[in-house]
Structures are given as C-alpha cells and as structure tokens.
Short mmCIF file of C-alpha atoms in Angstrom, two decimals:
data_model
loop_
_atom_site.label_atom_id
_atom_site.label_comp_id
_atom_site.label_asym_id
_atom_site.label_seq_id
_atom_site.Cartn_x
_atom_site.Cartn_y
_atom_site.Cartn_z
CA HIS A 1 55.90 156.94 134.13
CA GLU A 2 55.44 159.51 136.90
CA GLU A 3 58.62 161.29 135.80
CA ILE A 4 57.35 161.54 132.23
CA ARG A 5 54.01 162.94 133.43
CA LYS A 6 55.76 165.66 135.43
CA MET A 7 57.95 166.59 132.46
CA SER A 8 54.94 166.81 130.15
CA LYS A 9 53.23 169.30 132.47
CA GLY A 10 56.32 171.39 133.27
CA ASP A 11 58.31 174.03 131.45
CA ILE A 12 60.22 173.25 128.27
CA THR A 13 63.79 172.88 129.48
CA GLY A 14 65.55 171.38 126.48
CA ILE A 15 66.77 168.52 128.66
CA LEU A 16 65.86 166.01 125.94
CA ASP A 17 67.67 167.82 123.13
CA ASP A 18 70.99 166.09 123.74
CA ILE A 19 69.51 162.58 123.61
CA GLU A 20 70.39 160.90 120.32
CA ILE A 21 67.67 158.78 118.75
CA ASP A 22 68.28 156.24 116.03
CA SER A 23 66.65 153.14 114.59
CA ASN A 24 68.46 150.83 117.00
CA ASN A 25 66.75 152.39 120.01
CA ILE A 26 64.26 150.11 121.76
CA PHE A 27 60.74 150.73 120.47
CA THR A 28 58.73 148.08 122.34
CA ILE A 29 59.12 145.48 125.05
CA CYS A 30 57.01 142.39 124.40
CA TRP A 31 56.69 139.87 127.22
CA THR A 32 56.75 136.12 126.79
CA SER A 33 53.36 134.63 127.49
CA GLY A 34 54.33 132.98 130.76
CA THR A 35 52.49 129.67 130.30
CA GLU A 36 55.01 127.88 132.50
CA ALA A 37 57.30 130.38 134.21
CA ARG A 38 57.75 134.06 134.89
CA PRO A 39 57.49 136.13 131.68
CA LYS A 40 60.68 137.53 130.17
CA GLY A 41 60.94 140.97 128.62
CA CYS A 42 61.91 141.08 124.93
CA PRO A 43 63.16 144.56 123.90
CA LEU A 44 62.69 145.18 120.16
CA SER A 45 64.19 148.11 118.30
CA HIS A 46 62.81 149.91 115.25
CA ASN A 47 65.26 147.89 113.15
CA ASN A 48 64.11 144.65 114.79
CA TRP A 49 60.53 145.35 113.73
CA LEU A 50 61.68 146.28 110.23
CA GLY A 51 63.50 142.94 110.04
CA ILE A 52 60.38 141.11 111.18
CA SER A 53 58.32 142.88 108.51
CA THR A 54 60.32 141.18 105.75
CA LEU A 55 58.25 138.04 106.37
CA GLN A 56 54.86 139.67 105.77
CA GLU A 57 54.89 138.83 102.04
CA ALA A 58 54.86 135.12 102.90
CA THR A 59 51.57 135.48 104.82
CA GLY A 60 49.71 136.67 101.72
CA VAL A 61 48.97 140.23 102.92
CA LYS A 62 48.78 142.72 100.04
CA PRO A 63 48.87 146.55 99.86
CA GLY A 64 45.50 148.09 100.68
CA ASP A 65 44.11 144.95 102.36
CA LYS A 66 41.52 145.13 105.09
CA LEU A 67 42.82 143.23 108.10
CA ILE A 68 41.18 142.16 111.34
CA VAL A 69 43.07 141.35 114.53
CA THR A 70 41.33 139.18 117.13
CA GLY A 71 44.10 138.98 119.73
CA PRO A 72 45.42 141.55 122.20
CA MET A 73 47.92 143.97 120.68
CA VAL A 74 50.66 143.06 123.12
CA ASN A 75 52.84 140.44 121.47
CA MET A 76 54.50 139.22 118.29
CA ALA A 77 51.40 137.48 116.95
CA SER A 78 49.02 140.42 116.71
CA VAL A 79 51.58 143.21 116.39
CA GLY A 80 53.96 141.45 114.00
CA SER A 81 51.40 139.60 111.89
CA VAL A 82 48.60 142.17 111.56
CA PHE A 83 49.40 145.61 112.99
CA LEU A 84 52.85 145.88 111.39
CA PRO A 85 51.70 144.85 107.87
CA TRP A 86 48.91 147.42 108.15
CA LEU A 87 51.40 150.16 109.08
CA ILE A 88 53.62 149.32 106.12
CA LEU A 89 51.06 148.41 103.45
CA GLY A 90 48.17 150.69 104.38
CA GLY A 91 44.56 149.62 104.04
CA CYS A 92 42.19 149.25 106.97
CA LEU A 93 42.76 147.67 110.39
CA VAL A 94 39.73 146.30 112.22
CA LEU A 95 40.10 145.66 115.95
CA HIS A 96 38.32 142.78 117.69
CA HIS A 97 39.02 141.48 121.21
CA PRO A 98 37.89 139.51 123.18
CA PHE A 99 36.50 137.08 120.65
CA ASP A 100 32.75 137.11 120.03
CA LEU A 101 31.72 135.09 116.98
CA ASP A 102 28.56 137.06 116.13
CA LEU A 103 30.30 140.43 116.37
CA PHE A 104 33.34 139.05 114.55
CA MET A 105 31.25 137.89 111.60
CA GLN A 106 29.45 141.25 111.46
CA GLN A 107 32.80 143.03 111.24
CA VAL A 108 34.18 140.65 108.59
CA ILE A 109 31.08 141.09 106.40
CA LYS A 110 30.63 144.84 106.90
CA GLU A 111 34.30 145.74 106.40
CA LYS A 112 34.88 143.08 103.71
CA VAL A 113 37.99 141.79 105.47
CA ASN A 114 40.69 140.23 103.25
CA TYR A 115 43.17 138.90 105.78
CA MET A 116 43.08 137.78 109.40
CA LEU A 117 45.10 136.04 112.07
CA LEU A 118 43.16 133.42 114.04
CA VAL A 119 44.47 130.96 116.61
CA PRO A 120 43.60 127.29 115.99
CA ALA A 121 40.98 127.30 118.76
CA ILE A 122 38.97 130.01 116.98
CA LEU A 123 39.34 128.29 113.60
CA ASN A 124 37.85 125.23 115.24
CA ILE A 125 34.95 127.21 116.74
CA ILE A 126 34.09 128.63 113.32
CA ALA A 127 34.39 125.32 111.46
CA LYS A 128 32.20 123.52 114.03
CA HIS A 129 29.63 126.28 114.52
CA PRO A 130 26.00 125.00 114.29
CA LYS A 131 25.29 127.63 111.60
CA VAL A 132 28.55 127.18 109.72
CA ASP A 133 26.71 126.76 106.40
CA SER A 134 25.43 130.34 106.62
CA LEU A 135 28.70 132.02 107.66
CA ASP A 136 29.87 134.48 105.01
CA LEU A 137 33.66 134.58 104.60
CA ASN A 138 33.65 135.31 100.87
CA SER A 139 35.75 138.48 101.19
CA VAL A 140 38.55 136.67 102.99
CA ARG A 141 41.50 135.74 100.77
CA SER A 142 43.89 134.26 103.32
CA ILE A 143 44.23 133.49 107.02
CA SER A 144 47.28 132.94 109.17
CA THR A 145 47.24 130.85 112.31
CA GLY A 146 49.74 130.35 115.07
CA SER A 147 50.38 129.90 118.83
CA ALA A 148 49.88 126.16 118.30
CA PRO A 149 49.88 123.86 115.26
CA PRO A 150 46.44 123.73 113.56
CA SER A 151 44.69 120.52 112.63
CA LEU A 152 44.72 119.36 109.02
CA TRP A 153 40.96 118.92 109.24
CA VAL A 154 40.46 122.65 109.89
CA LEU A 155 42.72 123.71 107.00
CA LYS A 156 40.86 121.44 104.62
CA GLU A 157 37.46 122.56 105.93
CA PHE A 158 38.21 126.24 105.27
CA LYS A 159 39.57 125.42 101.82
CA LYS A 160 36.52 123.30 100.95
CA ARG A 161 33.88 125.70 102.30
CA TRP A 162 35.28 129.11 101.38
CA ASN A 163 38.36 128.41 99.24
CA ILE A 164 40.47 130.10 101.91
CA GLU A 165 44.13 129.18 102.22
CA ILE A 166 45.53 129.12 105.75
CA GLY A 167 49.20 129.77 106.40
CA ASN A 168 50.93 128.37 109.46
CA LEU A 169 53.11 130.68 111.55
CA TRP A 170 55.73 129.83 114.13
CA GLY A 171 57.13 132.72 116.10
CA GLN A 172 58.32 134.04 119.42
CA ASN A 173 58.34 137.41 121.14
CA GLU A 174 62.12 137.32 120.92
CA GLY A 175 61.70 138.35 117.28
CA ALA A 176 61.99 134.92 115.66
CA GLY A 177 59.52 133.81 113.02
CA ILE A 178 58.99 131.29 110.21
CA VAL A 179 56.05 131.37 107.82
CA SER A 180 54.71 128.23 106.21
CA GLY A 181 52.85 130.05 103.46
CA ILE A 182 51.26 129.15 100.17
CA LYS A 183 54.22 130.33 98.09
CA ASP A 184 56.83 128.18 99.78
CA ILE A 185 54.65 125.20 100.77
CA PRO A 186 51.65 124.96 98.41
CA ASP A 187 50.72 121.44 99.58
CA ILE A 188 48.14 121.86 102.36
CA ASN A 189 49.03 118.44 103.78
CA LEU A 190 52.58 119.63 104.39
CA ARG A 191 51.75 123.22 105.32
CA VAL A 192 49.80 122.13 108.39
CA ASP A 193 52.91 121.08 110.28
CA HIS A 194 55.96 121.66 108.03
CA PHE A 195 58.04 124.81 107.77
CA PRO A 196 60.67 125.94 105.27
CA HIS A 197 64.20 125.40 106.54
CA PHE A 198 65.07 129.09 106.16
CA GLY A 199 68.76 129.76 105.86
CA LYS A 200 69.75 126.24 104.90
CA GLU A 201 72.87 126.46 102.75
CA GLY A 202 72.19 126.24 99.02
CA VAL A 203 68.39 126.50 99.35
CA LYS A 204 66.35 129.45 98.07
CA TRP A 205 62.71 130.17 98.94
CA LYS A 206 60.13 132.27 97.13
CA SER A 207 59.51 134.48 100.18
CA LYS A 208 61.97 137.37 100.01
CA GLY A 209 62.35 137.64 103.77
CA ALA A 210 63.69 134.10 103.99
CA GLY A 211 67.05 135.28 102.70
CA PHE A 212 67.72 137.21 105.91
CA ILE A 213 67.17 134.27 108.26
CA GLU A 214 69.33 131.35 109.41
CA THR A 215 68.00 128.32 111.27
CA LYS A 216 69.52 125.09 112.47
CA ILE A 217 68.56 122.14 114.64
CA ILE A 218 70.93 121.46 117.53
CA ASP A 219 71.29 118.81 120.23
CA GLU A 220 71.89 119.48 123.93
CA SER A 221 75.60 119.98 123.28
CA GLY A 222 74.98 122.50 120.50
CA ASN A 223 75.92 120.16 117.65
CA ASN A 224 74.08 120.52 114.33
CA LEU A 225 71.54 117.81 113.50
CA THR A 226 71.11 117.31 109.75
CA ASN A 227 69.80 113.79 109.18
CA THR A 228 66.16 113.33 108.23
CA GLY A 229 64.23 112.36 111.35
CA ASP A 230 66.60 114.04 113.81
CA VAL A 231 64.82 115.96 116.58
CA GLY A 232 66.46 118.84 118.42
CA GLU A 233 66.11 122.44 119.50
CA LEU A 234 65.54 125.09 116.85
CA ALA A 235 68.27 127.75 116.87
CA TYR A 236 67.41 130.97 115.05
CA LYS A 237 69.27 134.03 113.78
CA GLY A 238 67.71 136.98 111.95
CA PRO A 239 67.32 140.76 111.85
CA GLY A 240 64.27 140.66 114.10
CA VAL A 241 65.89 138.87 117.05
CA ILE A 242 66.37 140.80 120.29
CA PRO A 243 69.94 141.61 121.40
CA SER A 244 69.19 140.46 124.97
CA TYR A 245 66.40 139.90 127.46
CA PHE A 246 65.28 142.93 129.44
CA ARG A 247 67.52 143.40 132.48
CA ASN A 248 68.22 139.69 132.78
CA HIS A 249 71.84 138.83 132.06
CA GLU A 250 71.64 135.22 133.24
CA ILE A 251 68.72 134.28 130.99
CA THR A 252 70.39 136.12 128.09
CA LYS A 253 73.57 134.10 128.61
CA ARG A 254 71.64 130.81 128.59
CA GLY A 255 69.35 131.87 125.76
CA PHE A 256 71.91 132.25 122.96
CA THR A 257 74.54 130.00 121.40
CA LYS A 258 78.18 131.08 121.24
CA ASP A 259 77.76 131.97 117.56
CA GLY A 260 74.77 134.24 118.24
CA PHE A 261 71.77 132.00 117.53
CA LEU A 262 68.68 132.33 119.72
CA LYS A 263 67.93 129.05 121.50
CA THR A 264 64.18 128.91 121.02
CA GLY A 265 63.42 126.05 123.41
CA ASP A 266 61.13 124.49 120.79
CA GLN A 267 61.79 121.03 119.42
CA PHE A 268 61.76 120.61 115.63
CA LYS A 269 62.32 117.59 113.41
CA VAL A 270 64.50 117.56 110.29
CA LYS A 271 62.33 116.53 107.34
CA GLU A 272 63.01 115.70 103.71
CA GLU A 273 62.80 118.28 100.90
CA ASN A 274 64.54 121.01 102.96
CA LEU A 275 61.68 121.21 105.44
CA LEU A 276 61.33 121.22 109.21
CA SER A 277 58.37 120.17 111.32
CA PHE A 278 57.39 121.44 114.72
CA PHE A 279 57.68 118.54 117.15
CA GLU A 280 56.84 120.04 120.52
CA ARG A 281 57.81 122.61 123.07
CA SER A 282 60.40 120.92 125.22
CA LYS A 283 58.27 121.16 128.36
CA ASP A 284 55.19 119.67 126.65
CA ILE A 285 56.72 116.42 125.42
CA ILE A 286 55.19 113.38 127.12
CA ILE A 287 57.68 110.56 127.74
CA ARG A 288 55.85 107.25 128.11
CA GLY A 289 58.14 104.32 128.80
CA GLY A 290 61.02 106.03 127.03
CA TYR A 291 58.98 107.03 123.95
CA ASN A 292 58.50 110.72 123.15
CA ILE A 293 54.90 111.71 122.44
CA SER A 294 53.89 115.09 121.01
CA SER A 295 50.79 116.33 122.79
CA GLN A 296 50.10 118.65 119.82
CA GLU A 297 49.85 115.67 117.47
CA ILE A 298 47.19 113.97 119.58
CA GLU A 299 45.32 117.23 120.16
CA ASN A 300 44.98 117.75 116.43
CA TYR A 301 43.51 114.28 115.98
CA LEU A 302 41.03 114.90 118.80
CA LEU A 303 39.85 118.13 117.17
CA GLU A 304 38.76 116.11 114.14
CA HIS A 305 36.19 114.30 116.29
CA PRO A 306 32.74 115.80 115.49
CA GLY A 307 31.71 115.62 119.14
CA ILE A 308 34.72 117.54 120.51
CA GLN A 309 34.68 121.35 120.49
CA ASP A 310 38.14 121.84 122.01
CA ALA A 311 40.89 119.63 123.40
CA ALA A 312 44.23 119.51 125.15
CA VAL A 313 46.62 116.68 126.01
CA THR A 314 49.04 116.46 128.94
CA GLY A 315 51.12 113.86 130.65
CA MET A 316 50.12 112.34 133.96
CA PRO A 317 52.53 110.55 136.31
CA ASP A 318 52.72 106.76 136.24
CA ASP A 319 54.85 104.60 138.56
CA LEU A 320 55.66 102.03 135.87
CA LEU A 321 56.01 104.05 132.66
CA GLY A 322 56.93 107.46 134.04
CA GLU A 323 54.06 109.19 132.25
CA LYS A 324 50.83 108.33 130.51
CA VAL A 325 48.66 110.43 128.22
CA CYS A 326 45.65 112.30 129.58
CA ALA A 327 43.12 113.91 127.22
CA TRP A 328 41.12 116.98 128.24
CA VAL A 329 38.05 117.58 126.09
CA VAL A 330 35.26 120.11 125.81
CA PRO A 331 32.24 118.21 124.44
CA LYS A 332 30.19 119.79 121.68
CA ASP A 333 26.48 120.29 122.48
CA ASP A 334 27.04 118.86 125.99
CA GLU A 335 27.17 115.32 124.62
CA PRO A 336 29.60 113.27 126.78
CA ILE A 337 32.79 111.89 125.24
CA PHE A 338 34.17 108.59 126.51
CA LEU A 339 37.62 107.07 126.16
CA PRO A 340 36.50 104.42 123.60
CA ASN A 341 35.29 107.29 121.35
CA ILE A 342 38.83 108.64 121.28
CA THR A 343 40.70 105.35 120.90
CA SER A 344 38.40 104.35 118.05
CA LEU A 345 39.23 107.56 116.19
CA LEU A 346 42.97 107.16 116.76
CA PHE A 347 42.93 103.53 115.61
CA LYS A 348 41.22 104.63 112.38
CA LYS A 349 43.92 107.27 111.88
CA GLY A 350 46.65 104.69 112.36
CA VAL A 351 48.09 106.36 115.46
CA ALA A 352 50.49 104.09 117.36
CA ARG A 353 48.90 102.52 120.43
CA TYR A 354 51.47 103.91 122.87
CA LYS A 355 50.35 107.44 121.94
CA HIS A 356 46.70 106.83 122.87
CA PRO A 357 45.27 108.66 125.91
CA GLU A 358 44.62 106.38 128.87
CA ARG A 359 42.45 108.83 130.76
CA ILE A 360 39.88 111.39 129.66
CA GLU A 361 38.75 114.46 131.56
CA GLN A 362 35.71 116.45 130.40
CA ILE A 363 35.84 120.15 131.25
CA ASP A 364 33.82 123.27 130.40
CA ALA A 365 36.72 125.12 128.77
CA ILE A 366 40.41 124.60 128.00
CA PRO A 367 42.42 127.13 130.06
CA ARG A 368 44.29 129.54 127.83
CA ASN A 369 46.28 132.72 128.26
CA SER A 370 45.45 136.03 126.57
CA VAL A 371 47.06 135.01 123.26
CA GLY A 372 45.36 131.62 123.00
CA LYS A 373 48.09 129.29 124.26
CA ILE A 374 46.93 126.36 126.37
CA LEU A 375 47.96 126.64 130.01
CA LYS A 376 49.30 123.11 130.30
CA SER A 377 50.67 123.81 133.80
CA VAL A 378 47.12 124.39 135.07
CA LEU A 379 45.94 121.07 133.65
CA ARG A 380 48.95 119.16 134.98
CA LYS A 381 48.38 120.52 138.48
CA LYS A 382 44.71 119.59 138.23
CA ILE A 383 45.40 115.97 137.27
CA LEU A 384 48.00 115.65 140.04
CA LYS A 385 45.37 116.64 142.62
CA GLN A 386 42.90 114.14 141.20
CA LEU A 387 45.43 111.30 141.23
CA HIS A 388 46.44 111.87 144.83
#
C-alpha cells in the first residue's frame, strides 16, 4: 500500500505501461469468515465474478430493481448476491450496516426496495417483532437468505404476511454457489432446505446459470455417492471457483479433488427428485452415541417457539455417549425458557428423542461474526468451562 501511495504522488514514469491486464487478473480477495480457524484468502478474478453473476437470475433480481444490502461488503454474500447484480442490472443500491430495524424499515419504505438479502437471524427478528403487524414490506418482491439454513416457519410467515417469496442460498467465498429459488423449487416446504443438484447428468434447470455448474457428493475416499439418503461432502466445479487459495499451497492441495472439484467441507444429503439437502458443516455435526445430529435442524425447530428470539445448538462432551446436545437460547421479552418447553415442542414436531437437547443455556445474544454466522467455537468453549 505504501508503495502505491508513493507512486501516486510521484512523477509519471510509464513503469506500469508494460503490465498486461486481462479478465483473468485477480480483482478481489475475499476471506473466509474464520468461525473455527484462521481465515483463508480467496482470490477472485474478473471472470470469476462474471461466472458467479450467472446465478443472479435464480434469486429473482430484475433489471432496474432497488436493492438493499444489510451485511458488510466484504464477502460472497453481500458482494455476490446484491452488489454484483446491481452493477450488472442497474437500479438503486441502498446500503445498511450494522443492522438497525427502525432505520432499516425507514429505508425499505422510503426507497421502495424490491429485493434484499437477509440472514436467517434478521428474518427471525422481523417476524417476531412486537409491532410486526404494522411493518410495511409491500414494495418487496423477493428476499434471499443464506449463511445458515432458515426455518420453515419464517418462510411461511413472510409469505402469509406480505406474500414475499424467500429464496435459499448456499455459497462460499471460494466462488461456489447454489440457489434454491422459486423457479427451480417452487414448493416452499422443499425450498427451505433443498437445493437443485446442479450439473447432474441428464437434468436441466430453469435457471440459466445452472448449466455452467457441476456438483457431486463424495465420501472420504472421493467416491461418488448417488443413492437417496447418502450423506457426504459437496464437491463443486464452476466458472466462479478460485484457482487456488492466496499464498497457501498446502491448503490448495487439500482443498481440491484430482479432477478439479472444490472440496467445500459441507455435508449434503442426496435427495429424491434430483435434489440435495444441506446436512451440516462437517465441524458442526453432533455425534451422540454413534448417531449424527444436525445442529441446524434443531435450531430451526427452536426458532419456531414463540418465546425464543434466537437460538443455537452445539455438542457438549459426555463420558458415555461421546456428545450430547446443548441448546443456547435468547428468550423473547425476558421470559425464561426451560428444557421442558423445548422437549414439548420437539415431541409435537415428531423429532426423534435422541436429537433432543439435554441441557439449556439462556444467554443475552448468540455470538456471531460480521456476516451473521454463529460462532459455535465460542459456545463450545463456554460449555466446556461450565462442565469442568
């Protein structure tokens, strides 16, 4: 940076004239969010971003739309899902960060916003706001959500109250992305946690960008998993994917398959009708007595409870079973939530008993990073201290 400053203030020397610039030059370096480990740099070229933009049609953004971005403009979510469509399609971009509900609503109403990207935690805040009946979202046509799977309750609440369709995004700063949008998955009950199996041989999707993407589910040995119900790591190939991690050869070597697929580290399940479902990030799976439990699944059930404003689920060590489930909840209106309140809800939903939390911790706020992802490592360390 200092070198560039000196050059900008000095004489014109022509030293830059011989540098060739093309669309494969690196344009940005996005950094992984670092919820568990040191962030990794993801260098994206102009062509990478152009490849990513092919998915914007699936989100429901249209030329001339007014868009609002509520997250920091530093990663794939805000840049790829809001800023980039605005650059390509025109319209108006409204900036909003950090999130303040009153100011947010003023901006949405004044600017007549048509499209927005909101993380599930903010969707939940809006849907459970004490004055939700007076909130005006009539200008909004569609919303995308990501960073974590949303709850079905929230999707149905927005559809019922404002006739707003919410699309579900899965993506990574490495340039990988799948859109579960209205065109490809019109059924809201599926859209909440199912994604199109982009690139599956012989299958065509309505979203044009899907034709440039290949995905497959692989086991630890790299073998393809194709049977319904199989769970494995999502491997991804597409025009948006980075060529390597920034100055990190070892992680690059481990991060790609021999045939050039990005190993995403996220666990997906093979579903019927050419669909996939997000199962869990590998590090967030709770293994209780040999049974795999998705913390995201239980979190989404907890968010349906009228007395819970926000929630997270982690594993906690157990000498007999290896791990048990611990629920972290932020009570709404300071009304305490007890374990029987949770188990009663889960029994009504038909959730298997082994998935039920066996400890509840009430906290003032769920720890999250700047892009809304739950800092599970913070919660796991906290429960370890309390247990010892």
